[in-house]
Amino acid sequence: MNLNALTFKLLGMPPLASSNGKDVDDLIIYVHWLMLALFIGWIIYFFYAVWKFHHSRNPKADYHGVRNHVSSYVELIVALVEGFLLVCVAVPLWAKAVDKFPDAKDATVVQVVAQQYAWNVRYPGPDGVFGKQDMLFVSTTNVFGVDPGDPNGKDDIQMLNDIHVPINKPVIIYVSSKDVIHSLKIISMRVCQDAIPGLRIPVWFTPTQLGRYQINCAQLCGPGHSSMTGGYLTVVSQADYDKWIKSKTAVPAASFE
């Protein structure tokens, strides 16, 4: 067992079920090691200061204070380590997440619109093409604003609190909100993205473990925020995913509730 794996276990990290989540875990682990080093260092310094400046050793106050620059050097080292984590770990991780999106043709593309207190989910249907959308069509019965006159939207599938994706295939989720700011958080995938009204923000991951994973709202979104945990992401084989898609009936935009 390597050092990172041991730290992962000691920290009680939640199970990892995506390929891109390892970088997130590594950053968390590195930051914890830095915090541990700082904690031990400050404890040592505390006891040293108690011993060094005890009244029995210093019966008369020294008004000149410390004359060396050790503390400055320590602060510089801490700043350099933090800078390294930011520039060499955090920034590349962020760039990979936002700039290197997989091709939509090779991914499972899903739209999610959050609302108090549930997740609306939309798939493009068997034709693989989403129907056109317009904010003018958004209503209580047409959460996604699908154009009822667009034939490409006739077979679109809409679900509530239920996301199915195939394993080992990139997933692109376009996140938005119907009312207030929410935040789509799938812990095992190491995914967290704010859902903001009027914006459609993409986030992606590649699931690597079969299973059913809870979707949480990571943004205080109202008095029922704590109950917004009824959504689930289910990772299945490609064959099972194809069967699941075929088993779903398209819901016309005008009648979806």
C-alpha atoms as one frame of an Amber mdcrd trajectory, in Angstrom:
protein
   0.000   0.000   0.000   1.518   3.344  -1.072   1.527   6.469   1.081  -1.432
   8.092  -0.686  -3.528   4.933  -0.390  -2.696   4.704   3.325  -3.617   8.357
   3.859  -6.837   7.827   1.878  -7.781   5.056   4.294  -6.749   6.961   7.429
  -8.785  10.011   6.422 -11.871   7.864   5.903 -12.375   9.208   2.398 -15.608
   8.117   0.641 -15.275   5.436  -2.064 -13.924   6.703  -5.372 -15.899   5.634
  -8.453 -14.530   7.842 -11.238 -11.233   8.034 -13.090 -10.856  11.809 -12.812
 -11.560  11.785  -9.069  -8.073  10.537  -8.217  -6.581  13.972  -8.890  -9.116
  15.526  -6.526  -8.233  13.019  -3.810  -4.511  13.601  -4.315  -4.976  17.342
  -3.808  -6.998  16.735  -0.628  -4.332  14.353   0.674  -1.462  16.772  -0.077
  -3.281  19.601   1.707  -3.866  17.371   4.745  -0.178  16.457   4.869   0.686
  20.159   4.802  -1.834  20.863   7.590  -0.371  17.994   9.639   3.151  19.367
   9.206   1.984  22.840  10.257   0.117  21.412  13.247   3.154  19.484  14.484
   5.431  22.435  13.796   3.266  24.865  15.763   2.956  22.440  18.700   6.753
  22.104  18.815   7.140  25.869  18.618   4.580  26.348  21.390   6.469  24.146
  23.847   9.779  25.695  22.766   8.397  29.193  23.414   7.077  28.147  26.834
  10.516  26.762  27.731  12.565  29.517  26.109  10.661  32.446  27.564   9.773
  31.065  30.974  10.114  33.673  33.712  12.811  31.611  35.452  15.008  31.984
  32.362  13.987  35.566  31.649  13.404  37.428  34.935  13.603  40.710  33.066
  11.591  41.421  29.916  13.523  41.805  26.672  11.990  44.716  24.801  13.966
  44.006  21.602  12.250  40.678  20.918  13.482  38.011  18.531  16.534  39.003
  16.513  16.794  36.095  14.054  14.730  35.431  10.931  13.787  31.783  11.479
  10.054  32.548  11.541  10.369  34.409   8.239  12.100  31.427   6.650   9.391
  29.060   7.938   6.660  31.317   6.566   8.461  31.426   3.220   8.709  27.629
   3.090   4.978  27.294   3.874   4.142  29.847   1.171   6.313  27.963  -1.353
   4.606  24.652  -0.559   1.175  26.250  -0.873   2.248  27.866  -4.143   3.436
  24.497  -5.430   0.110  22.858  -4.584  -1.750  25.685  -6.298   0.349  25.932
  -9.469   1.380  22.296  -9.939  -1.679  20.436  -8.639  -4.815  22.585  -8.292
  -4.496  24.664 -11.476  -3.712  21.672 -13.780  -6.642  19.794 -12.194  -8.956
  22.747 -12.840  -7.654  23.158 -16.407  -8.193  19.482 -17.124 -11.730  19.650
 -15.760 -12.843  22.735 -17.687 -10.729  22.706 -20.862 -10.381  19.053 -21.818
 -14.005  18.075 -22.203 -14.621  14.772 -23.984 -16.291  14.837 -27.376 -20.070
  14.729 -26.965 -20.200  11.994 -29.637 -18.159   9.727 -27.376 -19.968  10.608
 -24.151 -23.302  10.204 -22.410 -24.880  13.658 -22.451 -27.492  14.525 -19.839
 -29.262  17.727 -18.868 -30.123  18.379 -15.228 -32.327  21.192 -13.937 -32.473
  21.555 -10.171 -35.514  22.798  -8.322 -36.728  22.951  -4.753 -36.225  20.087
  -3.873 -35.497  17.633  -6.661 -33.446  17.008  -9.806 -35.071  17.049 -13.256
 -33.154  14.889 -15.720 -33.355  14.864 -19.518 -31.906  12.460 -22.110 -31.886
  12.988 -25.889 -33.764   9.736 -26.571 -33.044   7.051 -29.215 -32.203   9.589
 -31.949 -29.391  11.020 -29.803 -30.511  14.618 -30.478 -32.002  16.979 -27.907
 -35.048  18.947 -28.959 -34.653  22.707 -29.216 -35.124  24.727 -26.072 -36.168
  28.278 -25.353 -36.697  30.105 -22.077 -40.075  31.262 -23.407 -41.357  27.676
 -23.182 -40.308  27.133 -19.554 -43.291  26.472 -17.310 -44.392  24.211 -14.476
 -45.113  21.504 -17.042 -42.070  22.191 -19.258 -39.098  22.519 -16.925 -36.503
  22.321 -19.711 -38.241  24.770 -22.017 -38.454  22.228 -24.842 -39.987  23.499
 -28.065 -43.159  21.382 -28.500 -42.967  21.894 -32.276 -39.465  20.456 -32.693
 -39.595  16.817 -33.892 -36.183  16.101 -32.331 -37.709  16.598 -28.904 -40.567
  14.131 -29.350 -38.487  11.172 -28.150 -36.574  13.009 -25.410 -36.744  11.254
 -22.055 -37.371  13.186 -18.855 -36.931  11.751 -15.387 -37.049  12.935 -11.808
 -34.201  12.212  -9.368 -32.887   9.394 -11.575 -29.695   9.466 -13.644 -28.455
   6.329 -15.394 -25.062   6.191 -17.128 -22.886   3.424 -18.619 -19.614   2.477
 -16.989 -16.203   3.504 -18.406 -17.730   6.103 -20.711 -17.414   9.882 -20.204
 -20.537  11.584 -18.875 -21.286  15.243 -19.621 -23.972  16.832 -17.456 -25.321
  20.277 -18.290 -26.461  21.756 -14.982 -28.983  24.547 -14.463 -31.696  25.584
 -12.013 -35.381  26.361 -12.211 -35.582  28.584  -9.143 -32.693  29.313  -6.752
 -29.008  28.396  -6.708 -28.435  24.704  -6.038 -25.276  22.617  -6.341 -25.070
  19.173  -7.928 -22.746  17.037  -5.821 -21.989  13.380  -6.505 -19.440  12.536
  -3.852 -18.216   9.203  -5.203 -17.594  10.801  -8.618 -15.829  13.783  -6.992
 -18.168  16.100  -8.867 -19.616  19.345  -7.509 -21.120  22.043  -9.708 -23.383
  24.965  -8.833 -26.746  25.037 -10.596 -27.503  28.669 -11.405 -30.779  29.971
 -12.882 -30.318  31.188 -16.448 -27.018  29.368 -16.971 -26.295  25.901 -18.352
 -22.941  24.820 -16.960 -21.257  21.602 -18.161 -19.422  19.216 -15.864 -17.971
  15.815 -16.756 -16.596  12.624 -15.232 -15.942   9.010 -16.197 -17.522   6.413
 -13.881 -15.394   3.336 -13.222 -17.445   1.408 -10.665 -20.877  -0.139 -11.037
 -23.332   0.940  -8.368 -25.900   3.436  -7.152 -24.623   6.746  -5.812 -26.507
   9.455  -3.977 -26.835  12.940  -5.440 -26.655  15.753  -2.893 -27.349  19.455
  -3.051 -24.245  21.245  -1.762 -25.830  24.714  -1.638 -28.322  25.924   0.942
 -31.405  26.255  -1.258 -34.293  26.737   1.150 -35.988  25.224   4.208 -36.161
  21.813   2.518 -32.477  21.729   1.578 -31.658  18.818   3.883 -34.281  16.667
   2.178 -32.813  17.167  -1.307 -31.035  13.811  -1.195 -33.551  11.711  -3.099
 -31.632  11.736  -6.369 -29.394   8.870  -7.435 -26.809   8.222 -10.116 -26.826
   4.593 -11.227 -23.807   3.238 -13.096 -24.574   0.162 -15.203 -23.044  -1.772
 -18.095 -23.512  -0.430 -21.615 -25.924  -3.243 -22.426 -28.038  -2.532 -19.343
 -27.974   1.167 -20.108 -29.248   0.574 -23.652 -32.075  -1.571 -22.259 -32.912
   1.108 -19.698 -33.115   3.824 -22.366 -35.369   1.659 -24.553 -37.644   0.954
 -21.597 -38.337   4.641 -21.031 -41.187   6.423 -22.736 -40.720   9.873 -24.182
 -42.664  12.563 -22.357 -44.142  15.414 -24.441 -42.909  18.793 -23.246 -46.372
  20.157 -22.633 -47.446  17.356 -20.285 -44.325  16.751 -18.199 -44.735  17.587
 -14.517
